[in-house]
Amino acid sequence: MAEELTGGTCKPVVVQVEAPSDVRRAREAAFGLAGELGFAAIPREEIALAATELATNLIRHATRGAITVSASGAGAHRGILVESEDEGPGIADIERAMTDGYSTAGGLGMGLGTVNRLMDDLEIWPRAHGGLHIACHRWIRPSPEVVFERQLAVGVASRPHRLSQENGDAFLIKQWEANALVGVIDGLGHGPFAHRASSTARQYVETHFDQPLQKLFRGAGRACRATRGVVMALARFDFARKSILIANIGNVEVRLLNGVETTNPVLRRGIVGLNAPEAVVNEFPWGPKSILVMHSDGISSQWKWSDFESAAEQGLNCLAQRILQTLAKPEDDATVLVAGNAL
Ligand SMILES: [Mn+2]
């Protein structure tokens, strides 16, 4: 079916995968279509690598299968869909199989972990007659050279446990178009393993920043399965709609201050990467005077806004520093992030 690999018409391409040489054909099909769709060099390589991993899994685990690559979406939201379908025997514990390093027959876990990281989403269904249907998208993003006016001002203060060099907490800040995403992540415990867990979650969220919050929690959970796990709070700002979406799993403290009113968004218990339930996303209004405060449990939650109102007048970095100095516990990593409107 080599003729299917040429053309340049953005048509779907199906590659039957039965022999190791078919892996290269699946890779070329994904690489070719990604180029036609306008992906830049690095994402194009990453999409090709995801197709390679899926095709390699078919050779290793399935009796017969196919990789399909097709264009997906429309208008400003366009991308590529890579699908893998096989006729069994399937995987008993799909989510566990996604853990890097976990394997039933050598390398399966590693492959799906890579696909989870490189693609924007990943869905897996068992097929009616055995086997699996795996589907993953990657979306085209505006080039990072395009500069948008920053609408969010952010202040952060963070430091490790007093006996540790490495910080088990992490934070992230992303701004694009009329949106922003901020988060605080606390790896379980402290020290290098906590650092590894929170870094893994942060990397996942940073590379998938514009995806819906529930997908970010699901993907980060998969990425963190080979780690101790994390607790995490994420907030996504939509400045055009004047709203903020917040999701929180574990015990990161989140407070939204709108004038005199303080809101503590819904929190779900659990550990991302271990036993977290689906994240609950709540929407709140974001006004010109709104301030968001998020901090890890290395900072005491016994505070009220009036304690820090004067510090806030000196800027958000000053506010974050003051909260850390006043409330941080020496026996834990401590991180505080505050966000408000840019002037
Ligand atoms: Mn902690």
Short mmCIF file of C-alpha atoms and ligand atoms in Angstrom, two decimals:
data_model
loop_
_atom_site.label_atom_id
_atom_site.label_comp_id
_atom_site.label_asym_id
_atom_site.label_seq_id
_atom_site.Cartn_x
_atom_site.Cartn_y
_atom_site.Cartn_z
CA MET A 1 0.00 0.00 0.00
CA ALA A 2 2.97 2.27 -0.57
CA GLU A 3 0.94 4.54 -2.83
CA GLU A 4 -1.12 5.59 0.21
CA LEU A 5 1.95 7.12 1.73
CA THR A 6 2.32 9.74 -0.99
CA GLY A 7 -0.05 12.33 -2.30
CA GLY A 8 -0.26 15.40 -0.07
CA THR A 9 -4.04 15.58 0.12
CA CYS A 10 -4.42 15.27 3.90
CA LYS A 11 -6.34 12.02 3.34
CA PRO A 12 -6.45 9.39 6.09
CA VAL A 13 -3.80 6.70 5.73
CA VAL A 14 -4.24 3.12 7.00
CA VAL A 15 -1.15 1.02 7.55
CA GLN A 16 -1.63 -2.69 8.25
CA VAL A 17 0.96 -3.70 10.82
CA GLU A 18 2.01 -7.33 10.63
CA ALA A 19 5.80 -7.32 10.33
CA PRO A 20 8.55 -5.17 11.86
CA SER A 21 9.05 -3.34 8.54
CA ASP A 22 5.48 -2.04 8.86
CA VAL A 23 6.53 0.03 11.90
CA ARG A 24 8.58 2.27 9.61
CA ARG A 25 5.61 2.63 7.25
CA ALA A 26 3.38 3.70 10.14
CA ARG A 27 6.01 6.22 11.20
CA GLU A 28 6.30 7.62 7.67
CA ALA A 29 2.54 7.91 7.32
CA ALA A 30 2.31 9.94 10.55
CA PHE A 31 5.36 12.04 9.68
CA GLY A 32 4.01 12.72 6.18
CA LEU A 33 0.52 13.74 7.24
CA ALA A 34 1.83 15.85 10.13
CA GLY A 35 3.95 17.75 7.61
CA GLU A 36 1.00 18.25 5.25
CA LEU A 37 -1.07 19.57 8.12
CA GLY A 38 1.56 22.17 8.92
CA PHE A 39 3.15 20.85 12.13
CA ALA A 40 6.59 22.29 12.89
CA ALA A 41 9.69 20.07 12.90
CA ILE A 42 9.70 19.05 16.57
CA PRO A 43 6.02 18.20 17.00
CA ARG A 44 6.19 16.39 13.67
CA GLU A 45 8.98 14.16 15.01
CA GLU A 46 7.04 13.60 18.22
CA ILE A 47 3.90 12.55 16.36
CA ALA A 48 5.99 10.16 14.25
CA LEU A 49 7.50 8.74 17.44
CA ALA A 50 4.04 8.19 18.97
CA ALA A 51 2.98 6.29 15.81
CA THR A 52 6.20 4.26 16.00
CA GLU A 53 5.46 3.29 19.61
CA LEU A 54 1.87 2.28 18.81
CA ALA A 55 2.97 0.22 15.80
CA THR A 56 5.74 -1.41 17.83
CA ASN A 57 3.16 -2.42 20.44
CA LEU A 58 1.06 -4.05 17.71
CA ILE A 59 4.03 -6.17 16.60
CA ARG A 60 4.79 -7.17 20.16
CA HIS A 61 1.35 -7.79 21.62
CA ALA A 62 -1.32 -8.19 19.01
CA THR A 63 -1.97 -10.86 16.44
CA ARG A 64 -2.94 -8.32 13.82
CA GLY A 65 -3.51 -4.61 13.77
CA ALA A 66 -3.52 -1.34 11.91
CA ILE A 67 -2.40 2.24 12.45
CA THR A 68 -4.59 4.97 10.98
CA VAL A 69 -3.55 8.60 10.74
CA SER A 70 -6.05 11.29 9.79
CA ALA A 71 -6.66 15.02 9.98
CA SER A 72 -8.86 16.13 12.85
CA GLY A 73 -10.75 19.24 13.93
CA ALA A 74 -11.54 22.38 11.97
CA GLY A 75 -10.74 26.07 11.80
CA ALA A 76 -8.36 27.25 14.51
CA HIS A 77 -8.56 23.89 16.28
CA ARG A 78 -6.87 21.49 13.90
CA GLY A 79 -4.58 18.58 14.38
CA ILE A 80 -3.82 14.95 13.72
CA LEU A 81 -5.50 11.80 14.99
CA VAL A 82 -3.41 8.63 15.31
CA GLU A 83 -5.32 5.42 15.97
CA SER A 84 -4.27 1.87 16.67
CA GLU A 85 -6.67 -1.05 16.37
CA ASP A 86 -5.86 -4.67 16.96
CA GLU A 87 -7.51 -8.04 17.40
CA GLY A 88 -6.18 -8.93 20.80
CA PRO A 89 -5.26 -10.37 23.17
CA GLY A 90 -5.54 -6.92 24.80
CA ILE A 91 -4.24 -5.67 28.09
CA ALA A 92 -5.89 -6.60 31.39
CA ASP A 93 -5.09 -3.39 33.25
CA ILE A 94 -4.87 -0.61 30.69
CA GLU A 95 -4.11 2.23 33.08
CA ARG A 96 -1.37 0.26 34.79
CA ALA A 97 0.12 -0.69 31.44
CA MET A 98 0.63 2.99 30.79
CA THR A 99 3.16 3.28 33.59
CA ASP A 100 6.64 3.79 32.26
CA GLY A 101 8.67 0.72 33.10
CA TYR A 102 5.66 -1.57 33.57
CA SER A 103 5.49 -4.31 31.00
CA THR A 104 3.73 -7.55 30.26
CA ALA A 105 6.01 -8.56 27.41
CA GLY A 106 8.84 -6.07 27.29
CA GLY A 107 8.36 -2.42 26.55
CA LEU A 108 4.61 -1.99 26.41
CA GLY A 109 4.42 0.35 29.36
CA MET A 110 7.23 2.48 28.05
CA GLY A 111 5.51 2.85 24.72
CA LEU A 112 2.16 4.01 26.04
CA GLY A 113 3.84 6.28 28.58
CA THR A 114 5.63 7.97 25.69
CA VAL A 115 2.40 8.32 23.71
CA ASN A 116 0.68 9.83 26.77
CA ARG A 117 3.46 12.40 27.10
CA LEU A 118 3.84 13.33 23.44
CA MET A 119 0.20 13.50 22.40
CA ASP A 120 -2.43 15.93 23.71
CA ASP A 121 -4.85 13.22 24.75
CA LEU A 122 -5.07 9.45 24.78
CA GLU A 123 -8.21 7.31 24.86
CA ILE A 124 -8.30 3.52 25.04
CA TRP A 125 -11.32 1.29 24.57
CA PRO A 126 -11.62 -2.50 24.51
CA ARG A 127 -13.05 -3.69 21.20
CA ALA A 128 -16.15 -5.89 20.99
CA HIS A 129 -14.29 -9.00 19.80
CA GLY A 130 -11.14 -8.54 21.88
CA GLY A 131 -8.25 -6.25 21.23
CA LEU A 132 -7.94 -2.54 21.77
CA HIS A 133 -8.78 0.69 20.03
CA ILE A 134 -6.34 3.45 20.99
CA ALA A 135 -6.84 7.02 19.77
CA CYS A 136 -4.68 10.07 20.39
CA HIS A 137 -4.69 13.65 19.08
CA ARG A 138 -2.09 16.29 18.75
CA TRP A 139 -3.26 19.86 18.03
CA ILE A 140 -1.48 22.57 16.09
CA ARG A 141 -0.53 25.47 18.38
CA PRO A 142 0.26 29.05 17.45
CA SER A 143 3.99 29.51 17.16
CA PRO A 144 5.65 30.57 20.43
CA GLU A 145 7.18 33.60 18.68
CA VAL A 146 3.76 35.24 18.59
CA VAL A 147 3.72 37.52 21.62
CA PHE A 148 0.46 38.32 23.35
CA GLU A 149 -0.03 40.98 25.91
CA ARG A 150 0.20 39.39 29.35
CA GLN A 151 -2.98 39.87 31.28
CA LEU A 152 -2.04 38.06 34.47
CA ALA A 153 0.47 39.17 37.09
CA VAL A 154 1.91 36.35 39.20
CA GLY A 155 4.06 36.26 42.32
CA VAL A 156 5.71 33.06 43.59
CA ALA A 157 7.81 32.07 46.59
CA SER A 158 9.10 28.52 47.05
CA ARG A 159 11.76 26.76 49.07
CA PRO A 160 12.57 23.13 50.04
CA HIS A 161 12.35 21.33 53.42
CA ARG A 162 15.14 22.63 55.66
CA LEU A 163 17.18 19.37 55.32
CA SER A 164 16.72 18.95 51.60
CA GLN A 165 18.48 20.38 48.56
CA GLU A 166 15.74 19.45 46.15
CA ASN A 167 12.31 20.98 46.29
CA GLY A 168 9.43 18.48 46.29
CA ASP A 169 7.01 21.28 45.41
CA ALA A 170 6.65 22.72 41.93
CA PHE A 171 4.62 25.45 40.29
CA LEU A 172 3.80 26.49 36.75
CA ILE A 173 2.69 29.61 34.91
CA LYS A 174 1.61 29.69 31.27
CA GLN A 175 0.03 32.54 29.36
CA TRP A 176 -1.28 32.42 25.83
CA GLU A 177 -3.77 34.45 23.80
CA ALA A 178 -6.55 35.46 26.23
CA ASN A 179 -5.80 32.61 28.61
CA ALA A 180 -3.47 31.67 31.42
CA LEU A 181 -2.83 28.55 33.47
CA VAL A 182 -1.22 28.47 36.91
CA GLY A 183 -0.70 25.60 39.29
CA VAL A 184 0.90 24.40 42.51
CA ILE A 185 2.07 20.79 42.76
CA ASP A 186 3.29 19.00 45.90
CA GLY A 187 5.13 15.68 45.46
CA LEU A 188 4.42 13.28 48.33
CA GLY A 189 6.90 13.62 51.19
CA HIS A 190 10.07 15.58 50.46
CA GLY A 191 13.54 15.06 48.95
CA PRO A 192 14.56 13.70 45.55
CA PHE A 193 11.60 11.32 45.08
CA ALA A 194 9.10 14.07 45.87
CA HIS A 195 11.01 16.31 43.46
CA ARG A 196 10.82 13.67 40.75
CA ALA A 197 7.08 13.24 41.21
CA SER A 198 6.28 16.96 41.11
CA SER A 199 8.65 17.56 38.16
CA THR A 200 6.96 14.77 36.19
CA ALA A 201 3.52 16.28 36.79
CA ARG A 202 4.74 19.81 36.00
CA GLN A 203 6.34 18.70 32.74
CA TYR A 204 3.16 16.96 31.66
CA VAL A 205 1.00 19.99 32.43
CA GLU A 206 3.44 22.44 30.82
CA THR A 207 3.56 20.50 27.58
CA HIS A 208 -0.26 20.12 27.48
CA PHE A 209 -1.14 23.50 29.01
CA ASP A 210 -4.03 24.42 26.70
CA GLN A 211 -5.96 21.18 27.21
CA PRO A 212 -9.06 21.02 29.47
CA LEU A 213 -8.29 20.75 33.20
CA GLN A 214 -9.78 17.26 33.52
CA LYS A 215 -7.52 16.02 30.76
CA LEU A 216 -4.52 17.61 32.44
CA PHE A 217 -5.27 15.75 35.67
CA ARG A 218 -5.84 12.47 33.84
CA GLY A 219 -2.66 12.76 31.76
CA ALA A 220 -0.53 13.89 34.70
CA GLY A 221 -1.90 10.98 36.72
CA ARG A 222 -0.77 8.55 34.04
CA ALA A 223 2.63 10.24 33.77
CA CYS A 224 3.06 10.04 37.58
CA ARG A 225 2.18 6.35 37.98
CA ALA A 226 5.82 5.32 38.29
CA THR A 227 6.40 8.03 40.93
CA ARG A 228 5.19 8.58 44.50
CA GLY A 229 2.36 10.74 43.19
CA VAL A 230 1.42 14.36 43.80
CA VAL A 231 -1.36 16.60 45.00
CA MET A 232 -2.12 19.40 42.57
CA ALA A 233 -4.28 22.46 42.07
CA LEU A 234 -4.69 24.10 38.66
CA ALA A 235 -6.46 27.31 37.67
CA ARG A 236 -7.22 28.30 34.12
CA PHE A 237 -8.10 31.92 33.31
CA ASP A 238 -10.26 32.99 30.42
CA PHE A 239 -9.93 36.78 30.24
CA ALA A 240 -12.43 37.18 27.41
CA ARG A 241 -15.14 35.47 29.46
CA LYS A 242 -13.88 37.01 32.74
CA SER A 243 -13.88 33.62 34.36
CA ILE A 244 -11.56 31.23 36.13
CA LEU A 245 -11.80 27.43 36.18
CA ILE A 246 -10.30 25.67 39.19
CA ALA A 247 -9.66 21.98 39.86
CA ASN A 248 -7.89 20.59 42.90
CA ILE A 249 -6.95 17.09 44.03
CA GLY A 250 -5.34 16.60 47.42
CA ASN A 251 -4.56 19.30 49.94
CA VAL A 252 -3.19 22.29 48.07
CA GLU A 253 -4.91 25.32 49.61
CA VAL A 254 -6.79 27.45 47.07
CA ARG A 255 -8.52 30.74 47.86
CA LEU A 256 -10.17 33.10 45.45
CA LEU A 257 -10.59 36.65 46.75
CA ASN A 258 -13.18 38.80 45.01
CA GLY A 259 -13.34 42.00 47.02
CA VAL A 260 -14.73 41.08 50.44
CA GLU A 261 -15.77 37.61 49.41
CA THR A 262 -13.47 34.58 49.72
CA THR A 263 -14.21 31.30 47.96
CA ASN A 264 -12.59 27.95 48.67
CA PRO A 265 -13.20 25.89 45.53
CA VAL A 266 -14.20 22.24 45.75
CA LEU A 267 -11.38 19.95 46.66
CA ARG A 268 -11.29 16.22 46.02
CA ARG A 269 -9.27 13.89 48.15
CA GLY A 270 -6.73 11.62 46.51
CA ILE A 271 -3.25 11.42 45.06
CA VAL A 272 -2.61 12.13 41.39
CA GLY A 273 -0.73 9.11 39.99
CA LEU A 274 -2.10 6.71 42.60
CA ASN A 275 -5.80 6.81 43.40
CA ALA A 276 -7.12 10.19 42.31
CA PRO A 277 -10.76 10.40 41.28
CA GLU A 278 -11.72 12.39 38.18
CA ALA A 279 -11.04 16.07 38.88
CA VAL A 280 -14.04 18.33 39.51
CA VAL A 281 -13.81 21.63 37.64
CA ASN A 282 -15.60 24.68 39.06
CA GLU A 283 -16.03 28.01 37.36
CA PHE A 284 -15.92 31.37 39.17
CA PRO A 285 -16.11 34.98 38.01
CA TRP A 286 -12.75 36.76 37.60
CA GLY A 287 -13.04 40.51 38.15
CA PRO A 288 -10.62 43.45 37.99
CA LYS A 289 -9.84 43.17 41.74
CA SER A 290 -9.75 39.37 41.97
CA ILE A 291 -6.77 37.65 43.55
CA LEU A 292 -6.02 33.94 43.54
CA VAL A 293 -3.84 32.38 46.26
CA MET A 294 -2.60 28.78 46.05
CA HIS A 295 -0.17 27.16 48.43
CA SER A 296 1.17 23.76 49.39
CA ASP A 297 0.60 22.29 52.86
CA GLY A 298 4.12 23.39 53.82
CA ILE A 299 2.38 26.70 54.46
CA SER A 300 -0.09 26.93 57.32
CA SER A 301 -3.65 27.55 56.18
CA GLN A 302 -4.37 29.49 59.39
CA TRP A 303 -4.47 32.93 57.79
CA LYS A 304 -6.95 35.51 56.68
CA TRP A 305 -6.72 38.04 53.90
CA SER A 306 -6.60 41.05 56.26
CA ASP A 307 -3.19 39.77 57.54
CA PHE A 308 -1.67 40.36 54.10
CA GLU A 309 -3.66 43.14 52.52
CA SER A 310 -0.91 45.71 53.10
CA ALA A 311 1.76 43.40 51.62
CA ALA A 312 -0.40 42.97 48.53
CA GLU A 313 -0.20 46.70 47.89
CA GLN A 314 3.56 46.32 47.35
CA GLY A 315 3.09 43.83 44.55
CA LEU A 316 2.36 40.14 44.18
CA ASN A 317 5.96 38.94 44.57
CA CYS A 318 6.15 40.83 47.82
CA LEU A 319 2.87 39.26 48.91
CA ALA A 320 4.10 35.75 48.10
CA GLN A 321 7.36 36.34 50.00
CA ARG A 322 5.49 37.66 53.01
CA ILE A 323 3.13 34.67 53.12
CA LEU A 324 6.09 32.27 52.89
CA GLN A 325 8.10 34.07 55.60
CA THR A 326 5.15 34.25 57.97
CA LEU A 327 3.55 30.83 57.55
CA ALA A 328 6.02 28.29 56.10
CA LYS A 329 6.80 25.14 58.13
CA PRO A 330 10.52 24.20 58.28
CA GLU A 331 9.71 20.48 58.08
CA ASP A 332 8.12 20.59 54.64
CA ASP A 333 8.65 22.02 51.18
CA ALA A 334 6.70 25.27 50.93
CA THR A 335 5.32 27.04 47.87
CA VAL A 336 2.89 29.91 47.47
CA LEU A 337 1.62 31.35 44.20
CA VAL A 338 -0.54 34.46 43.97
CA ALA A 339 -2.13 35.80 40.80
CA GLY A 340 -3.97 38.99 39.95
CA ASN A 341 -4.63 41.21 36.96
CA ALA A 342 -1.65 42.86 35.27
CA LEU A 343 -1.86 46.65 35.45
MN MN B 1 3.92 19.11 51.41
#
